Coordinates of C-alpha atoms in Angstrom, one line a residue:
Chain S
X38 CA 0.0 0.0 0.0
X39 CA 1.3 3.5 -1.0
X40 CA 2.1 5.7 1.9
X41 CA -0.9 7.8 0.9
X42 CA -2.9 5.3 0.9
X43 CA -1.8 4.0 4.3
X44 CA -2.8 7.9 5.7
X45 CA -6.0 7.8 4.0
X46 CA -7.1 4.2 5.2
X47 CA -5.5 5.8 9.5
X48 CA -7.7 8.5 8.7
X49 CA -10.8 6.7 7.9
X50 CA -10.2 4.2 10.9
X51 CA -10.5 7.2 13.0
X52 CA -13.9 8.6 12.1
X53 CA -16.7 8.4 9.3
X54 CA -15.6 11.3 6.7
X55 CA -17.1 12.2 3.6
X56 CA -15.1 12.4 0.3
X57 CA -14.9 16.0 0.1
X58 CA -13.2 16.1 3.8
X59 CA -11.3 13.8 2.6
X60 CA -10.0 16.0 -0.4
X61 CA -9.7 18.9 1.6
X62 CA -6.9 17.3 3.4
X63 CA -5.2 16.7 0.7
X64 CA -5.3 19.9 -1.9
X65 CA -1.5 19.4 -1.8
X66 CA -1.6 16.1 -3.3
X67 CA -1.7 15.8 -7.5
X68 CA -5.6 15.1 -8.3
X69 CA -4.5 11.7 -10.1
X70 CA -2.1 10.6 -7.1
X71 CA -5.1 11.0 -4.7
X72 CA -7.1 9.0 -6.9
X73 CA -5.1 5.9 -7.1
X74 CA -4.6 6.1 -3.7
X75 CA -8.5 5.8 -3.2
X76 CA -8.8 3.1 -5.7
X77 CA -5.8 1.4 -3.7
X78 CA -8.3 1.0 -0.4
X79 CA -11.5 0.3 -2.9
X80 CA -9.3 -2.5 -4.7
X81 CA -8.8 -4.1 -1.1
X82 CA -12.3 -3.4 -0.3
X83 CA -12.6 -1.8 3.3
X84 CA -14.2 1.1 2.6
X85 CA -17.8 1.2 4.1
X86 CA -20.7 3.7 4.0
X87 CA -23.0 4.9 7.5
X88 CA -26.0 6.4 7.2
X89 CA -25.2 10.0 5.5
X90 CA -23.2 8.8 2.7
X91 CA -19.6 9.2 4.9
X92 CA -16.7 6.4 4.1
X93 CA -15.1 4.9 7.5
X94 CA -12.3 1.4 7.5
X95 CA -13.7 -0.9 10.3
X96 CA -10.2 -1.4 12.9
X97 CA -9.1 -5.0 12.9
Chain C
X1431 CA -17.4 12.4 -41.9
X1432 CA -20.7 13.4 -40.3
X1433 CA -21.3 16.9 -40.1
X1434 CA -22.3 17.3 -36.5
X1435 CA -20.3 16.3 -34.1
X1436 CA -19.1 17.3 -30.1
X1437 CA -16.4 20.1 -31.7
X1438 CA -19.1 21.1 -34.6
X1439 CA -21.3 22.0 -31.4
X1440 CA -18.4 24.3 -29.4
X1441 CA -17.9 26.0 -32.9
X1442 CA -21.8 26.3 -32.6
X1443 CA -21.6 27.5 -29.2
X1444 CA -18.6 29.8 -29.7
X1445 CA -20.8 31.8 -33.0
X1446 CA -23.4 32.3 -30.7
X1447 CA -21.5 34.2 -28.4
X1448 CA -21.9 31.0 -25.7
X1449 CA -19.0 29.6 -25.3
X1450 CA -16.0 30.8 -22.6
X1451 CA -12.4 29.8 -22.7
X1452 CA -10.5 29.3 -19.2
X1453 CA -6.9 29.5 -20.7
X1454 CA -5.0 29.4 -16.6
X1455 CA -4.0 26.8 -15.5
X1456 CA -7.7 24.5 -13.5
X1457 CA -7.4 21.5 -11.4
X1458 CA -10.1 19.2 -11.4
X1459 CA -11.5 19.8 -7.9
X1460 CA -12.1 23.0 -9.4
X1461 CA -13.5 22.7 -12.4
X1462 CA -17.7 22.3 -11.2
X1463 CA -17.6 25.4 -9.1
X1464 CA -16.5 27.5 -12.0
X1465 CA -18.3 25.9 -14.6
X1466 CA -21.3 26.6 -12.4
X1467 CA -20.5 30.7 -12.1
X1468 CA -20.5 30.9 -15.8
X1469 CA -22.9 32.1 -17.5
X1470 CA -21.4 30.7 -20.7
X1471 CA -20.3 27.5 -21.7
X1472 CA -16.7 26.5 -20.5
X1473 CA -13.8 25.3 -22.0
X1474 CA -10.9 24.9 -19.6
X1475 CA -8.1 25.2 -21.7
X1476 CA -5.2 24.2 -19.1
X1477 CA -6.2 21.1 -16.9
X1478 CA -3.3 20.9 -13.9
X1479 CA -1.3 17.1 -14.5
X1480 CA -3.2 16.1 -17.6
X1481 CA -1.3 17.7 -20.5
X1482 CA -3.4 17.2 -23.9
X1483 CA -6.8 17.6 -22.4
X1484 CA -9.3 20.3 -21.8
X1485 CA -12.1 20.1 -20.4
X1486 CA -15.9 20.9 -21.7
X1487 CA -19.4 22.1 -19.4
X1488 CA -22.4 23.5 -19.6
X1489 CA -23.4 22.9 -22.8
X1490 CA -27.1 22.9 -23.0
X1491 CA -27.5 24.5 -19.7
X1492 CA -30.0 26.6 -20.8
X1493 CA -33.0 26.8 -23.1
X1494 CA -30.9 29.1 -25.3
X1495 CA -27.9 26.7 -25.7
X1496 CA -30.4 23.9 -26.5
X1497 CA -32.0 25.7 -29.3
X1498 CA -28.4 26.2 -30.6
X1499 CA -27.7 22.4 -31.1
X1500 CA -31.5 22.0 -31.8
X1501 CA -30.9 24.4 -34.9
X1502 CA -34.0 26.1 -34.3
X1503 CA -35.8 29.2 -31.5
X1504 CA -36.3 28.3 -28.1
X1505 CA -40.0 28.0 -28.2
X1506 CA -40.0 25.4 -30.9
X1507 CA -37.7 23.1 -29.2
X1508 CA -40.0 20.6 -28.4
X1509 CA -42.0 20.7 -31.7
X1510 CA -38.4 20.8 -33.8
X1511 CA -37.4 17.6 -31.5
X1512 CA -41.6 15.6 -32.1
X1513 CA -40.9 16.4 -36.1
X1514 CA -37.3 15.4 -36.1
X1515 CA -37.8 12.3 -34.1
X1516 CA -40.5 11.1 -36.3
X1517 CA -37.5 10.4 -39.7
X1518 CA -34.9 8.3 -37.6
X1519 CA -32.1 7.8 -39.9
X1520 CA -30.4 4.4 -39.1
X1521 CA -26.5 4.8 -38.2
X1522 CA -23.6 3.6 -40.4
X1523 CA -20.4 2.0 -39.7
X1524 CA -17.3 3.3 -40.4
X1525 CA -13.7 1.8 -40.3
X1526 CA -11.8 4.7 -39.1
X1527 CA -13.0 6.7 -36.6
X1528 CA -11.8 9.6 -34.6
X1529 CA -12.9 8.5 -31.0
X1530 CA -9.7 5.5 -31.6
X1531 CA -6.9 8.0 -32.5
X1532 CA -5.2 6.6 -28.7
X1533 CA -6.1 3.3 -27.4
X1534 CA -5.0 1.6 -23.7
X1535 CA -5.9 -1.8 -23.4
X1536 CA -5.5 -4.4 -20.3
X1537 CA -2.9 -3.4 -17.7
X1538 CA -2.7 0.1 -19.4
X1539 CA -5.9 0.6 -18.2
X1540 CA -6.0 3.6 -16.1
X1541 CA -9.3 6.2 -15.6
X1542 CA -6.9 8.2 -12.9
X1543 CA -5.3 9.5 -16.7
X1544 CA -8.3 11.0 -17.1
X1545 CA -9.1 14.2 -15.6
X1546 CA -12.1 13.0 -13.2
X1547 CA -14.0 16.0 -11.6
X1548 CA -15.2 16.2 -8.0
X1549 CA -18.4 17.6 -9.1
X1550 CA -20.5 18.1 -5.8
X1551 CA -20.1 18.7 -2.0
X1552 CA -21.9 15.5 -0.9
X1553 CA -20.6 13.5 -3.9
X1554 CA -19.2 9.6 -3.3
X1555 CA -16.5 10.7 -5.5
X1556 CA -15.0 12.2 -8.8
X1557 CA -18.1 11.4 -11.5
X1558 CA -18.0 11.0 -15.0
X1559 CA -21.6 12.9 -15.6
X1560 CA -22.3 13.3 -19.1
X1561 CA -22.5 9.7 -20.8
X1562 CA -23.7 8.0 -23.7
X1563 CA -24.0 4.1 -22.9
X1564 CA -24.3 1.2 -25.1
X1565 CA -25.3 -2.1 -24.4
X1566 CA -27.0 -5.0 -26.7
X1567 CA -29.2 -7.8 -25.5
X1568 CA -29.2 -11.2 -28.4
X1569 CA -33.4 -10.9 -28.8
X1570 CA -33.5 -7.1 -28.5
X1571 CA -30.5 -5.7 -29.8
X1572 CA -28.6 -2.2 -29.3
X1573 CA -29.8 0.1 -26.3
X1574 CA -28.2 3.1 -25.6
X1575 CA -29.0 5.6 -22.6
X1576 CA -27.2 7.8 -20.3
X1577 CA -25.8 6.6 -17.4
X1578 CA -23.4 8.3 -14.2
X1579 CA -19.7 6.7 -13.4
X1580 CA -18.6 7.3 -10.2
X1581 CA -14.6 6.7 -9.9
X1582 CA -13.8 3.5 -8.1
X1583 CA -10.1 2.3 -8.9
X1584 CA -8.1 2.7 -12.0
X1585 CA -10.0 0.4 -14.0
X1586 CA -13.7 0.0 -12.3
X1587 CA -16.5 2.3 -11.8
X1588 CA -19.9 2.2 -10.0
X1589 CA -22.7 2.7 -12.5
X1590 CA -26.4 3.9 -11.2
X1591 CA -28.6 1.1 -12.6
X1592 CA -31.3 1.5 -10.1
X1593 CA -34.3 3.3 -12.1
X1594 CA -36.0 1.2 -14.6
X1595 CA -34.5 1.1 -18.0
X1596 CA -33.4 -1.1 -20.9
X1597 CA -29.8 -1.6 -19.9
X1598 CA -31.2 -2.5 -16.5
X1599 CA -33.4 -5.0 -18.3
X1600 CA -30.6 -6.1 -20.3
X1601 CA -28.3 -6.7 -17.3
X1602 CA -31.0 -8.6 -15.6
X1603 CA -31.2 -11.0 -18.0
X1604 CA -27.5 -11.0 -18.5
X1605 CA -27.6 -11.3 -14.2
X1606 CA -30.0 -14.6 -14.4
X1607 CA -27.9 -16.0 -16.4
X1608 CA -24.9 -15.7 -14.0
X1609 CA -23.3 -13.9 -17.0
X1610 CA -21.4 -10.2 -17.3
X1611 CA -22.9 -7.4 -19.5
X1612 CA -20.7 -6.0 -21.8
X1613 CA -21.4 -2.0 -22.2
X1614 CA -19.4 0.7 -24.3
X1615 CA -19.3 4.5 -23.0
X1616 CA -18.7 7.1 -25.0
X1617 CA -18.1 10.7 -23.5
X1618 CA -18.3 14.2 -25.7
X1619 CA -20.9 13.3 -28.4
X1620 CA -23.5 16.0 -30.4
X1621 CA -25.9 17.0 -27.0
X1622 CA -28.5 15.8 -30.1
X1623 CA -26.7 12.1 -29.5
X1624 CA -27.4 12.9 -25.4
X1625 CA -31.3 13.6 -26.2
X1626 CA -31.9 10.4 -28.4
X1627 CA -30.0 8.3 -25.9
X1628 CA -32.3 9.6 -22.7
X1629 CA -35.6 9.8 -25.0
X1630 CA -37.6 6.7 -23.2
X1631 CA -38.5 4.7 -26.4
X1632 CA -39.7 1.5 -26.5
X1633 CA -37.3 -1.4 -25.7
X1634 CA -37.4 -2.4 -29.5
X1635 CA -36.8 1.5 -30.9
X1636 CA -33.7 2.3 -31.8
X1637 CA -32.3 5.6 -30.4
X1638 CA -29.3 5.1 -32.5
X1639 CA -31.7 5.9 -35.9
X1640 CA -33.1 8.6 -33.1
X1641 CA -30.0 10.3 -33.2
X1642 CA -29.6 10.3 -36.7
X1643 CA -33.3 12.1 -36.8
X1644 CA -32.3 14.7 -35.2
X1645 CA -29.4 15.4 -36.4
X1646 CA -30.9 14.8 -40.7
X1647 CA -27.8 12.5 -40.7
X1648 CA -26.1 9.4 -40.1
X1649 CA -24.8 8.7 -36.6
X1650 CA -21.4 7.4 -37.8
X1651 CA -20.6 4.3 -35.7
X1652 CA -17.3 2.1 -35.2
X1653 CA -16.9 -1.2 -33.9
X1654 CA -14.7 -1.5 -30.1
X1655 CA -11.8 -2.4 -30.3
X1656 CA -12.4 -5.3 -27.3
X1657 CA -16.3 -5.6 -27.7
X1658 CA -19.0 -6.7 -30.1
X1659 CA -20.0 -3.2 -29.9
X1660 CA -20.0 0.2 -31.9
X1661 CA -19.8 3.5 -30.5
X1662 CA -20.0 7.0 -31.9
X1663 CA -17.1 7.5 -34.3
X1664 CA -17.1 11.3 -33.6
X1665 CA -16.8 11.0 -29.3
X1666 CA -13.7 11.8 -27.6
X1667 CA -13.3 9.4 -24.9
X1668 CA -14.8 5.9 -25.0
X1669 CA -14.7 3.2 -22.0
X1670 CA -15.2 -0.4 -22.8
X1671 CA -16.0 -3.0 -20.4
X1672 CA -18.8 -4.8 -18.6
X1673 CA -21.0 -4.5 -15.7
X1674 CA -19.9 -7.5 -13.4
X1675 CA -22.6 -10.1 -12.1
X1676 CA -22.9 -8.9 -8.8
X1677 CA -26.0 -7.7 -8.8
X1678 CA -27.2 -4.4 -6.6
X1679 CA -24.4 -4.8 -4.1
X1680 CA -21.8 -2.4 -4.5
X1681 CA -22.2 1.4 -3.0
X1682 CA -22.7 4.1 -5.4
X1683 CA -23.1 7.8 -4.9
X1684 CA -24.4 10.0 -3.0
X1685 CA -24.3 12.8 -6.8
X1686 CA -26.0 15.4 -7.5
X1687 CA -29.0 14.0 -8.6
X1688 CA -31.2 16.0 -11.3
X1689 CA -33.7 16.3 -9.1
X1690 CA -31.5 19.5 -7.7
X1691 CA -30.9 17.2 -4.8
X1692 CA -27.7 15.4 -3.6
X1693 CA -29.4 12.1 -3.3
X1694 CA -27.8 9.1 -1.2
X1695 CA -25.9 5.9 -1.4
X1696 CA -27.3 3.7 -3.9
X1697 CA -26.5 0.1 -4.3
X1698 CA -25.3 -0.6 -8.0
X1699 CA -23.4 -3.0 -10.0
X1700 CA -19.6 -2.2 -11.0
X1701 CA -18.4 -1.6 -14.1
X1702 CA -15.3 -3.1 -15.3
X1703 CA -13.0 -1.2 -17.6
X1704 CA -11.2 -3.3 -20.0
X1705 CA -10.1 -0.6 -22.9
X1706 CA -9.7 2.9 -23.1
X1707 CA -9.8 4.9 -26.6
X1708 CA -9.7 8.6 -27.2
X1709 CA -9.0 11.1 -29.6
X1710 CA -5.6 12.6 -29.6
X1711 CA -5.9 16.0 -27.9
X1712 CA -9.5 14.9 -26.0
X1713 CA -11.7 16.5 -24.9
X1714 CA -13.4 15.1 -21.6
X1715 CA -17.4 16.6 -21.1
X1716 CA -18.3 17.3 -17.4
X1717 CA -22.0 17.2 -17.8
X1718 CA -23.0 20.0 -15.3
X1719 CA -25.6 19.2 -12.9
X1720 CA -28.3 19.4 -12.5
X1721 CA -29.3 22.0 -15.2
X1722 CA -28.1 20.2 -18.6
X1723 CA -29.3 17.2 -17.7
X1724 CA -32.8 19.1 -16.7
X1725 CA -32.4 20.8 -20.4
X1726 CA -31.9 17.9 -21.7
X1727 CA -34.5 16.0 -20.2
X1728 CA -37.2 18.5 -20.9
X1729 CA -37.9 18.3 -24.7
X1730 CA -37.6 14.7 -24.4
X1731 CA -40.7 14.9 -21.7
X1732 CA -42.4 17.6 -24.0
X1733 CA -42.1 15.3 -26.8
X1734 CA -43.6 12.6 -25.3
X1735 CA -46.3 14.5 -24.5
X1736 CA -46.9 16.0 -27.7
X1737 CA -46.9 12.2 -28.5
X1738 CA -49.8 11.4 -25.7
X1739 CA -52.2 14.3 -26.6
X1740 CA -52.0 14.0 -30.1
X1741 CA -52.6 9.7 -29.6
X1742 CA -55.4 11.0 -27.7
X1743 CA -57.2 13.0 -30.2
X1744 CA -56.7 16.4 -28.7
X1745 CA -54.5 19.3 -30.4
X1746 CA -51.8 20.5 -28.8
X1747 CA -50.3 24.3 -29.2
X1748 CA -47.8 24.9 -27.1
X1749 CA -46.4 22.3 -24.3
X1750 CA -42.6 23.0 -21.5
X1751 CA -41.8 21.1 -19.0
X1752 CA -40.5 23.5 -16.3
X1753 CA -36.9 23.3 -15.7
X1754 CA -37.9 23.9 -11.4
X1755 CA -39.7 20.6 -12.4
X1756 CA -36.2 19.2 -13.6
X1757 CA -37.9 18.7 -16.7
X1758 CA -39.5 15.8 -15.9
X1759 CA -42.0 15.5 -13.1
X1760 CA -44.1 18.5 -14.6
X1761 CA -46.2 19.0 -17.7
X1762 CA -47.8 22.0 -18.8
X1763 CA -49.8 22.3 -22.0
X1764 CA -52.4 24.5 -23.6
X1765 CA -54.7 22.9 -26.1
X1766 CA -57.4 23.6 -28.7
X1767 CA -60.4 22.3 -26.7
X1768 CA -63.6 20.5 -27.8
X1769 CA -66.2 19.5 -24.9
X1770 CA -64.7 16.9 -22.3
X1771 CA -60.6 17.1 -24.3
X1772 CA -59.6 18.9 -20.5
X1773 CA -60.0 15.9 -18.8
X1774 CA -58.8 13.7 -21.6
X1775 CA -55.5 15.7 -21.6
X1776 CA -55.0 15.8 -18.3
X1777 CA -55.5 12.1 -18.8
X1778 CA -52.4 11.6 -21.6
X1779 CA -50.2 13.8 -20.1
X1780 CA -50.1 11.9 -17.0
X1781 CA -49.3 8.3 -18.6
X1782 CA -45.8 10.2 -19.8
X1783 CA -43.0 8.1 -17.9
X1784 CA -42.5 9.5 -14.1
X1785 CA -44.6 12.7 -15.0
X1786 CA -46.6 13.6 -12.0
X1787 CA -48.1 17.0 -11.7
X1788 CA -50.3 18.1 -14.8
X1789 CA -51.6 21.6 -15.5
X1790 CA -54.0 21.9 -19.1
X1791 CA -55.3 24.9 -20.3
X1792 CA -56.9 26.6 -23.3
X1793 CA -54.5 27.8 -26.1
X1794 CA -55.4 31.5 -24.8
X1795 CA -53.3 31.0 -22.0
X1796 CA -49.3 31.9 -22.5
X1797 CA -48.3 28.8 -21.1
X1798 CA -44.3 30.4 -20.2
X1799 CA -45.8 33.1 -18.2
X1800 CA -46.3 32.3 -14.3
X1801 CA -49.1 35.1 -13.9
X1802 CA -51.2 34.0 -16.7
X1803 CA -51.1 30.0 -15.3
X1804 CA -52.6 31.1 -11.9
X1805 CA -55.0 33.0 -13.0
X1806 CA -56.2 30.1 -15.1
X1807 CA -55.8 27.9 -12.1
X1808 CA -57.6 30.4 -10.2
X1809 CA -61.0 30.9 -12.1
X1810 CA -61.4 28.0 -14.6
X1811 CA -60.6 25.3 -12.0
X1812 CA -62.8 23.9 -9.2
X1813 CA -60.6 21.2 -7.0
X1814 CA -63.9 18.8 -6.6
X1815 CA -64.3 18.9 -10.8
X1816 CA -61.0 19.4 -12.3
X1817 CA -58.4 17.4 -10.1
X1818 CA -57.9 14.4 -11.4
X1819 CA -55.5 11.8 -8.8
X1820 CA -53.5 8.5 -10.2
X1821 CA -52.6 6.1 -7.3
X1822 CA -50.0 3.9 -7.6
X1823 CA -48.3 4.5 -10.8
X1824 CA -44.3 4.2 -11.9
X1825 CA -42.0 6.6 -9.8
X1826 CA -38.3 7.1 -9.4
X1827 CA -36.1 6.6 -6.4
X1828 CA -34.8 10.5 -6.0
X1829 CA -37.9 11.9 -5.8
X1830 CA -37.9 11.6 -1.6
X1831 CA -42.0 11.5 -1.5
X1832 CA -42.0 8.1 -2.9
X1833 CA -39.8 7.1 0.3
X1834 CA -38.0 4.6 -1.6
X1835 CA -35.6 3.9 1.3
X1836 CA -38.6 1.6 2.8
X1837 CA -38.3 -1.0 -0.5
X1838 CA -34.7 -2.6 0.2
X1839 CA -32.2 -2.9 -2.9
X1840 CA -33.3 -3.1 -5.7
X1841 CA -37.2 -2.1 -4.9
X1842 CA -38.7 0.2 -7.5
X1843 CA -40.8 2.8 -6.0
X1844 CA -44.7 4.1 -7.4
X1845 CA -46.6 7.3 -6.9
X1846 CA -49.6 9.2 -6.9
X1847 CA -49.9 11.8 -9.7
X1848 CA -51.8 15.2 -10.0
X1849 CA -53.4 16.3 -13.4
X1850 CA -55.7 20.0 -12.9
X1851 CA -58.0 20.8 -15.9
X1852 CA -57.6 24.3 -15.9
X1853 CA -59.7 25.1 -19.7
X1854 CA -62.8 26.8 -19.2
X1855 CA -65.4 24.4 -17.7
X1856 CA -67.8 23.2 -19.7
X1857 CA -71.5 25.6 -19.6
X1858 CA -69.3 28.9 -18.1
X1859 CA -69.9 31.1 -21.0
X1860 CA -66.7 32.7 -22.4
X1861 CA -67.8 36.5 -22.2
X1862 CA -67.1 35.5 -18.3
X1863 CA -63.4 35.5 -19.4
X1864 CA -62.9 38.8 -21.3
X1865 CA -59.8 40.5 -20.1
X1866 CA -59.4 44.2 -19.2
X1867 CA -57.8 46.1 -21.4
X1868 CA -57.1 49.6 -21.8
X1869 CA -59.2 52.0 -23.5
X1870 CA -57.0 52.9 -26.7
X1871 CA -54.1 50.8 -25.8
X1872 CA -54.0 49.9 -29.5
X1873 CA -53.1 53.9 -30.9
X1874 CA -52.3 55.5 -27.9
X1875 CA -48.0 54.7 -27.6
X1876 CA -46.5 56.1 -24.4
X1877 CA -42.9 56.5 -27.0
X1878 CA -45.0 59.5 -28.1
X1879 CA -44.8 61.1 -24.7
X1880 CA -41.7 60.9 -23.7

């Protein structure tokens, strides 16, 4: 897992966040970078959904 | 090649004074808020990490813009789109086409080379907005409609498939069978290509000759380069792949639904992305919600409408669907009336797909203006004679009335519809209706007084 993707995935163990927070902490990262990072944690499928839409990674 | 085409349309756009250029430098978490300020179309010239592309929005954002790819004045959109629609010209094939200038195939794959836009606040993800996909079932052949991607990974998408439609038809049967469903998408195509493929036609109509209708020529089509498909020769940027046999499991949105609303997760299939073509230099078309896809939906709606009154023996002269009505849930129409043709085209008009509020009055009623509706609805309707309810007929999921978060995946939602006669009842004498008007407003011009 890329080290981007290993921040996202600590992030989203944390607490529920929509995408757009998600973004937000990232503007510094190249748009395509930030995308294959997402598609990293999709491709392992952890991400879930609560009730408004947010993505959170259930802790192991 | 054909002479209409996605870059035929910008030069359209840019003659009629509709089209802005964005030549600094965008990135794509950018590119929906300012697409949204403008009140032109936008090309973004400079996309930041994806030299070689620009960027297209707005299009047919307004009425205006439509007319311009219609060919024709605003207020004739919907007859212009009835007439046209009636001569469907079937598509050809071609060998050659633009829309395979660059091709990526297997682990080349990669949508993250694309520049994806984050379109909304409450969005899932980046979306790819403004489609034209094409599937084929073996009994009923080539279906095309318009469908949202929302960025998974590199190579895989979520697709909504939840409203009723032939591709979801197709995909069922393709599902039963434990089988996947191979589908082509093609992005940047003539905004006339975008209106055949969302016109609801019968599941044995082919919007393909549609599109050719419209636009009084061919749709040029080529064969994929991985599928046993064929796509628009003259798109920029076509996906090939196939929608897996999962079923409704996957998440999928929230997106800024046409329905002006962000919507919620939806459970979808996936899409699989097995080839990438595009033309050298592409051009990627961010379909701006929700009002293109609300200008695009509304001739479609007034067409069918013009379709429903005219089946049912009643004359139509002037029909919209209002855009605050996404141009889709609403019908207005004035008519020609004989005795009892009120009720009968309240009747029509609410058998159009997911149409649910009707409003019918006499052709001396300006439909397009607001004051002269209520005042029709004010003195020619009484609610105990002239509202007519449908229980229980076919609804879609966004509309949050039909509280379609009570039917579990996959459920498709109904809904009661409203249809007010508002033509002068039957036995109210007309000289009831005369309007004021002012004594000598014919001569006397108030230019000569000032």
């Amino acid at each position: 897992m890329s080290p981007l993707a290993t921040t996202l995935k600590t992030s989203l163990e944390t607490e529920a966040r929509q995408f757009h927070d998600v973004v937000d902490d990232h503007m510094d990262v190249p748009w395509q970078d930030f995308l294959k990072a997402w598609g990293e944690l999709r491709e392992i499928d952890i991400l879930k959904r609560d009730d408004d839409g947010a993505y959170f990674i259930e802790k192991n | 090649m054909a002479d209409k085409g996605f870059r035929s349309f910008l030069d359209d756009l840019d003659a009629a004074g509709e089209l802005k250029r964005i030549t600094k430098p965008v990135d794509c978490r950018q590119l929906s808020a300012l697409g949204e300020q403008a009140d032109q179309a936008t090309m973004f010239e400079n996309i930041e990490g994806y030299p070689g592309w620009r960027v297209a929005t707005a299009l047919v954002s307004t009425r205006k813009r439509l007319a311009v790819a219609m060919g024709c004045t605003e207020n004739r959109v919907a007859f212009e789109f009835e007439a046209k629609s009636a001569r469907p010209i079937d598509p050809v094939t071609v060998e050659n086409a633009p829309c395979q200038e660059v091709v990526m195939k297997g682990d080349d794959v990669d949508l993250t080379s694309i520049p994806l836009p984050l379109m909304h606040l409450f969005d899932g993800g980046p979306y790819i907005s403004g489609t034209f996909a094409v599937s084929e079932d073996p009994e009923h052949g080539p279906n095309v409609g318009c469908y949202r991607l929302m960025y998974r990974t590199p190579k895989e998408t979520g697709i909504d498939l939840v409203s009723p439609s032939d591709m979801r038809f197709y995909y069922q049967r393709a599902l039963d069978k434990g089988e996947p469903l191979p589908i082509a998408i093609a992005v940047g195509v003539h905004p006339l290509d975008m209106l055949a493929a969302s016109y609801k036609a019968p599941i044995d109509t082919s919007e393909l000759a549609l599109a050719g209708g419209l636009r009084g020529e061919a749709l040029e089509m080529v064969k994929c380069k991985t599928l046993d498909l064929e796509v628009p020769a003259d798109a920029e940027l076509i996906l090939e792949g196939e929608l897996l046999p999962i079923g409704w499991t996957a998440d999928e949105g929230p997106f800024g639904e046409f329905s002006q609303i962000s919507g919620d997760v939806k459970w979808n299939p996936i899409f699989r992305i097995k080839c990438i073509t595009h033309r050298k230099n592409p051009i990627f078309y961010m379909l701006q919600m929700p009002w293109e896809n609300d200008w695009l939906a509304a001739p479609v709606t007034e067409a069918a409408g013009l379709q429903a009154l005219r089946i049912a023996s009643v004359q139509p002269v002037d029909i919209r669907a209002p855009v605050g009505s996404c141009g889709y849930w609403s019908l207005i129409a004035s008519i020609k009336k004989r005795p009892g043709e009120g009720k009968n085209a309240v009747a029509a008009l609410l058998s159009v797909a997911e149409v649910k509020f009707v409003v019918v009055t006499d052709d001396d009623i300006d439909i397009h203006d607001p004051d002269e509706l209520d005042w029709a609805i004010a003195f020619r309707v009484q609610a105990d004679e002239d509202a007519v309810i449908l229980k229980g007929a076919r609804a879609k999921h966004i509309d949050p009335s039909v509280k379609s978060w009570l039917l579990g995946k996959g459920g498709l939602p109904t809904t009661a519809k409203l249809g007010i006669d508002a033509t002068i009842p039957e036995g109210v004498p007309k000289i009831l209706y005369r309007r004021i008007k002012n004594y000598g407003r014919d001569r006397i011009k108030l230019e000569d007084f000032e």
